[in-house]
Amino acid sequence: MDDTTLAERLTGGDRRALARAITLVESGRADHRARAVALLDRLAGTGAESLRIGLSGTPGVGKSTFIEAFGTMLTGAGHKVAVLAVDPSSTRSGGSILGDKTRMERLSRDPRAYVRPSPSQTELGGVARRTREAIALCEAAGHDIVLVETVGVGQSETLVAGMTDLFVLLMAPGGGDELQGVKRGIMEAADLILVNKADGDLKSAAVRTCADYAGALRLMRRRADDPPDFPKALTVSAADGHGLDTAWAEMRALADARRGSGAFDRRRAAQARGWFEEAVRQGLLARLRADPEVARRMADLGRAVEAGEAAPGAAAAEVLAALDP
Ligand SMILES: Nc1nc2c(ncn2[C@@H]2O[C@H](COP(=O)(O)OP(=O)(O)OP(=O)(O)O)[C@@H](O)[C@H]2O)c(=O)[nH]1
Ligand SMILES: [Mg+2]
């Protein structure tokens, strides 16, 4: 299939074309990269007006179960849902990706949904670019809700919050210790905290935990443009579906408020600009490293800077001089 056909099928909503296009942007090969860039450029501005939702939570909190239930609820309401995963930890085994697919079995088979297992990547920067490009492809294919999942281990939350419109943190029922364990930065990035597993024996613990988080959120600085009751905490059960409709209503309310105030577009614009600048940075680095002599000199200068034998600014200037005609 040539890339014109690929683009046509993709915008027509063909899921296999979407999968192929995402494989293309994930590829590290130079010829694939060039094709991916051209494809993304061709597709720019096409497709669905979307809501990008970041979802994070520690292993076992119920992300996959939540996405299965929440995604199915959304497709049932007529949305087209895409699920992407950002997984910077190369430790994740193929087995757990398989586990994910079985836990999202219904959604994976849903014709209105597209679930993409996370590529195994080690470098966070590469993951970020690939995920942003996959988001664009899903939107071009008509998906109006894009869920970006990440396991809550630190850096990856900031990254996901930086490529989405809303950031949702899934938490487990637990005592005060749990609250202590949440990194402040992650709490600050959250628009909505969902305390999952509010069912059966865990229900009362979930309600208490939710009240703790609500209290903690009140002490944090809220974003100036947001309605005064955000960020907020709710209880949900991914297993029995309790609270999923309320969670969705809250997400929509916040997104609508941000659209109304202009904050939604400002955030997207700032993100787009950031990605452009990052692409320029990466492109410059790639050009420098393409010359083996320059690459070697860079490595040497890096060590010299580490050892305190060269000043970072002067060392950088020497490397950049290689770009001069
Ligand atoms: N009681 C209860 N159990 C749940 C709920 N949601 C998930 N679980 C259970 O919690 C376990 C972990 O759920 P997953 O959905 O795999 O969690 P995850 O966050 O995707 O885990 P990782 O992919 O390993 O990061 C499973 O045994 C689920 O059945 C819930 O709402 N209530
Ligand atoms: Mg999972």
XYZ file of C-alpha atoms and ligand atoms in Angstrom:
358
model
C 0.000 0.000 0.000
C 1.468 3.394 -0.915
C 1.252 6.263 1.535
C -1.515 8.075 -0.357
C -3.713 5.006 -0.051
C -2.646 4.587 3.563
C -3.717 8.161 4.328
C -7.042 7.713 2.562
C -7.847 4.483 4.337
C -6.784 5.916 7.656
C -9.019 8.974 7.362
C -11.772 6.614 6.237
C -11.523 4.955 9.636
C -9.791 1.716 8.567
C -8.240 0.349 11.747
C -5.601 -1.694 9.961
C -4.426 1.432 8.164
C -4.259 3.213 11.520
C -2.226 0.361 13.001
C 0.166 0.461 10.057
C 0.588 4.208 10.313
C 1.360 3.963 14.028
C 3.916 1.238 13.308
C 5.481 3.642 10.842
C 5.828 6.475 13.387
C 7.210 4.026 15.938
C 9.911 2.832 13.593
C 13.474 3.986 14.106
C 14.444 3.534 10.463
C 15.398 6.728 8.628
C 13.268 5.974 5.541
C 10.272 5.180 7.777
C 10.834 8.428 9.660
C 10.751 10.431 6.447
C 7.519 8.716 5.385
C 6.010 9.231 8.850
C 6.815 12.933 8.784
C 5.238 13.292 5.328
C 2.159 11.308 6.373
C 1.645 13.387 9.525
C 2.043 16.563 7.501
C -0.536 15.373 4.982
C -2.977 14.490 7.764
C -2.471 17.662 9.800
C -5.744 19.396 10.591
C -7.903 16.486 9.431
C -10.091 14.282 11.568
C -11.973 14.569 14.781
C -12.121 17.396 17.253
C -10.895 15.423 20.176
C -10.491 15.281 23.889
C -7.148 13.904 25.025
C -7.282 12.371 28.463
C -4.149 11.311 30.368
C -4.624 8.506 32.854
C -2.078 7.416 35.374
C -1.876 5.169 38.394
C 0.453 2.764 40.141
C 0.636 -0.877 38.983
C -2.437 -2.838 39.996
C -4.612 0.199 40.766
C -6.993 -0.853 37.995
C -6.032 1.222 34.951
C -6.739 -1.528 32.431
C -10.002 -2.489 34.112
C -11.008 1.182 34.240
C -10.191 1.806 30.585
C -12.135 -1.281 29.543
C -15.252 -0.140 31.410
C -14.913 3.591 30.785
C -14.004 3.130 27.107
C -16.942 0.802 26.565
C -19.248 3.339 28.200
C -17.943 6.028 25.822
C -18.264 3.945 22.657
C -21.774 3.078 23.825
C -22.494 6.806 23.898
C -21.367 7.116 20.275
C -17.760 8.179 20.752
C -14.804 6.717 18.951
C -12.156 5.923 21.525
C -8.437 5.339 21.092
C -6.236 3.978 23.866
C -2.499 4.524 23.780
C 0.035 3.615 26.421
C 3.214 5.387 27.442
C 5.490 2.925 29.113
C 8.988 4.178 29.733
C 9.973 1.193 31.838
C 11.608 -1.402 29.650
C 11.059 -3.811 32.529
C 7.510 -4.513 31.450
C 7.308 -8.022 30.100
C 5.465 -9.099 26.986
C 3.313 -11.084 29.361
C 1.797 -8.049 30.997
C 1.053 -6.443 27.657
C -0.785 -9.618 26.812
C -2.495 -9.368 30.182
C -3.575 -5.866 29.225
C -5.134 -7.053 26.014
C -7.131 -9.666 27.842
C -8.172 -7.141 30.473
C -9.334 -4.822 27.693
C -10.723 -7.635 25.617
C -14.140 -6.142 25.085
C -12.803 -2.733 24.158
C -10.155 -4.281 21.865
C -12.927 -5.973 19.885
C -15.196 -2.917 19.891
C -15.371 -1.521 16.337
C -15.598 2.024 17.751
C -12.381 1.607 19.718
C -8.726 1.223 18.907
C -6.413 -0.149 21.590
C -2.697 0.065 20.966
C -0.370 -1.858 23.264
C 2.656 0.154 24.353
C 5.802 -0.187 22.292
C 8.752 -1.325 24.356
C 10.993 1.691 24.495
C 13.665 2.708 26.868
C 14.183 6.328 26.054
C 11.483 8.664 27.368
C 12.083 11.333 24.702
C 11.453 8.863 21.880
C 8.356 7.567 23.624
C 6.992 11.097 23.859
C 7.392 11.807 20.172
C 5.937 8.481 19.089
C 2.943 8.900 21.394
C 2.196 12.441 20.242
C 2.333 11.292 16.651
C 0.120 8.295 17.406
C -2.410 10.685 19.002
C -2.462 12.735 15.792
C -2.997 9.590 13.710
C -5.859 8.370 15.922
C -7.540 11.755 15.598
C -7.085 11.734 11.831
C -8.817 8.339 11.878
C -11.821 9.968 13.572
C -11.255 9.047 17.214
C -12.732 11.874 19.250
C -11.531 10.597 22.608
C -7.916 9.594 23.085
C -6.936 7.986 26.371
C -3.229 7.980 27.095
C -2.361 5.564 29.851
C 0.828 5.538 31.842
C 1.937 3.567 34.838
C 2.551 5.851 37.782
C 6.256 5.700 38.374
C 7.333 9.336 38.202
C 8.542 11.160 35.117
C 6.074 9.655 32.691
C 3.106 11.451 34.314
C 4.581 14.848 33.559
C 5.123 13.716 30.028
C 1.552 12.492 29.605
C 0.100 15.577 31.279
C 2.102 17.566 28.720
C 0.407 15.897 25.762
C -3.200 15.749 26.972
C -6.062 18.143 27.742
C -7.017 16.578 31.075
C -5.051 14.498 33.506
C -6.735 11.850 35.626
C -5.033 10.048 38.477
C -6.365 6.665 39.499
C -5.694 5.789 43.140
C -6.263 2.791 45.344
C -8.157 2.842 48.621
C -5.695 3.129 51.466
C -4.734 5.039 54.556
C -2.677 8.161 55.109
C 0.466 6.324 54.036
C -0.907 6.163 50.551
C -1.309 9.929 50.521
C 2.288 10.399 51.642
C 3.511 8.175 48.847
C 2.053 10.302 46.049
C 4.611 12.653 44.642
C 3.509 16.228 44.971
C 4.163 16.986 41.322
C 1.815 14.209 40.257
C -0.935 15.459 42.552
C -0.425 18.927 41.120
C -0.791 17.679 37.571
C -4.083 15.916 38.374
C -7.394 17.472 37.337
C -9.358 14.595 38.744
C -8.411 11.959 41.290
C -10.461 8.785 41.025
C -10.251 6.440 43.980
C -10.913 3.082 42.368
C -12.184 -0.183 43.846
C -14.975 1.564 45.757
C -16.905 -1.695 45.950
C -17.412 -4.588 48.356
C -15.097 -4.658 51.364
C -13.000 -1.794 50.005
C -15.875 0.655 49.664
C -15.604 2.391 53.045
C -11.801 2.609 52.756
C -12.240 4.158 49.314
C -14.662 6.761 50.645
C -12.199 7.690 53.430
C -9.266 7.838 51.024
C -11.282 10.027 48.689
C -12.002 12.465 51.525
C -8.266 12.554 52.343
C -7.380 13.404 48.760
C -10.130 15.989 48.532
C -8.611 17.622 51.612
C -5.110 17.487 50.172
C -6.298 18.966 46.861
C -7.923 21.882 48.656
C -4.520 22.800 50.069
C -2.947 22.952 46.645
C -2.865 25.869 44.327
C -5.617 25.501 41.743
C -5.209 26.551 38.144
C -6.457 30.091 37.782
C -8.746 29.503 34.783
C -10.426 26.375 36.128
C -13.795 26.269 37.921
C -13.194 26.692 41.668
C -14.171 23.122 42.546
C -11.348 21.628 40.437
C -9.206 19.586 40.877
C -11.538 17.198 42.639
C -11.599 13.636 43.980
C -14.300 11.014 43.385
C -14.772 7.341 44.115
C -15.288 4.866 41.279
C -15.397 1.146 40.744
C -13.986 0.000 37.447
C -15.247 -3.470 38.339
C -18.928 -2.657 38.851
C -19.096 0.633 36.963
C -19.994 2.813 39.956
C -19.151 6.482 39.398
C -17.924 6.161 35.821
C -20.734 8.329 34.462
C -20.060 10.972 37.124
C -16.335 10.877 36.353
C -17.103 11.433 32.661
C -19.506 14.263 33.462
C -16.762 15.945 35.530
C -14.202 15.531 32.757
C -16.596 17.059 30.267
C -17.473 19.899 32.616
C -13.808 20.773 33.054
C -13.067 20.473 29.340
C -16.064 22.683 28.510
C -15.006 25.275 31.072
C -11.509 25.311 29.599
C -12.872 25.613 26.081
C -15.019 28.522 27.243
C -12.166 30.368 28.890
C -9.734 29.750 26.058
C -7.448 27.755 28.363
C -8.058 24.607 26.309
C -6.736 26.146 23.097
C -3.915 27.915 24.910
C -2.746 24.636 26.406
C -2.824 22.902 23.023
C -1.037 25.792 21.383
C 1.703 25.752 24.013
C 2.038 21.978 23.659
C 2.274 22.214 19.869
C 4.934 24.883 20.133
C 6.876 22.799 22.655
C 6.815 19.787 20.317
C 7.997 21.878 17.414
C 10.918 23.182 19.451
C 11.697 19.676 20.669
C 11.676 18.399 17.086
C 14.131 21.132 16.088
C 16.364 20.214 19.052
C 16.272 16.527 18.196
C 16.877 17.259 14.515
C 19.936 19.355 15.297
C 21.328 16.666 17.576
C 20.737 14.016 14.925
C 22.563 16.102 12.322
C 25.490 16.621 14.646
C 25.690 12.957 15.566
C 25.458 11.876 11.935
C 29.084 12.958 11.515
C 31.210 10.376 13.371
C 33.961 12.881 14.040
C 31.559 15.390 15.547
C 29.891 12.606 17.538
C 33.264 11.593 18.951
C 34.170 15.202 19.765
C 30.810 15.612 21.524
C 31.430 12.558 23.660
C 34.942 13.806 24.548
C 33.669 17.282 25.386
C 30.889 15.769 27.485
C 33.491 13.952 29.566
C 35.647 17.078 29.794
C 32.631 19.057 31.052
C 31.887 16.313 33.582
C 35.457 16.456 34.826
C 35.292 20.224 35.146
C 37.971 20.649 32.467
C 35.750 22.501 30.038
C 32.940 25.012 30.508
C 29.543 23.771 29.200
C 28.893 26.903 27.155
C 32.249 26.896 25.392
C 32.060 23.155 24.760
C 28.586 23.537 23.232
C 29.776 26.408 21.035
C 32.601 24.231 19.724
C 30.172 21.432 18.825
C 27.668 23.792 17.207
C 30.424 25.298 15.093
C 30.351 22.017 13.158
C 27.037 23.207 11.650
C 28.669 26.327 10.186
C 29.172 26.175 6.447
N -12.546 -4.791 43.651
C -12.071 -4.198 42.572
N -11.006 -4.715 41.955
C -10.536 -4.083 40.847
C -11.151 -2.924 40.338
N -10.470 -2.526 39.258
C -9.471 -3.393 39.086
N -9.506 -4.345 40.035
C -8.600 -5.487 40.179
O -7.280 -5.023 40.424
C -6.325 -5.830 39.738
C -5.460 -4.965 38.862
O -6.276 -4.409 37.849
P -5.651 -3.857 36.474
O -6.762 -3.239 35.735
O -4.875 -4.907 35.801
O -4.655 -2.774 37.039
P -3.572 -1.899 36.223
O -3.510 -0.586 36.897
O -3.890 -1.914 34.780
O -2.256 -2.708 36.488
P -0.882 -2.649 35.635
O -1.233 -2.821 34.190
O -0.079 -3.778 36.176
O -0.232 -1.335 35.924
C -7.113 -6.872 38.981
O -7.137 -8.054 39.738
C -8.489 -6.277 38.873
O -9.501 -7.253 38.786
C -12.315 -2.419 41.025
O -12.939 -1.415 40.665
N -12.719 -3.100 42.132
Mg -2.798 -2.473 33.103
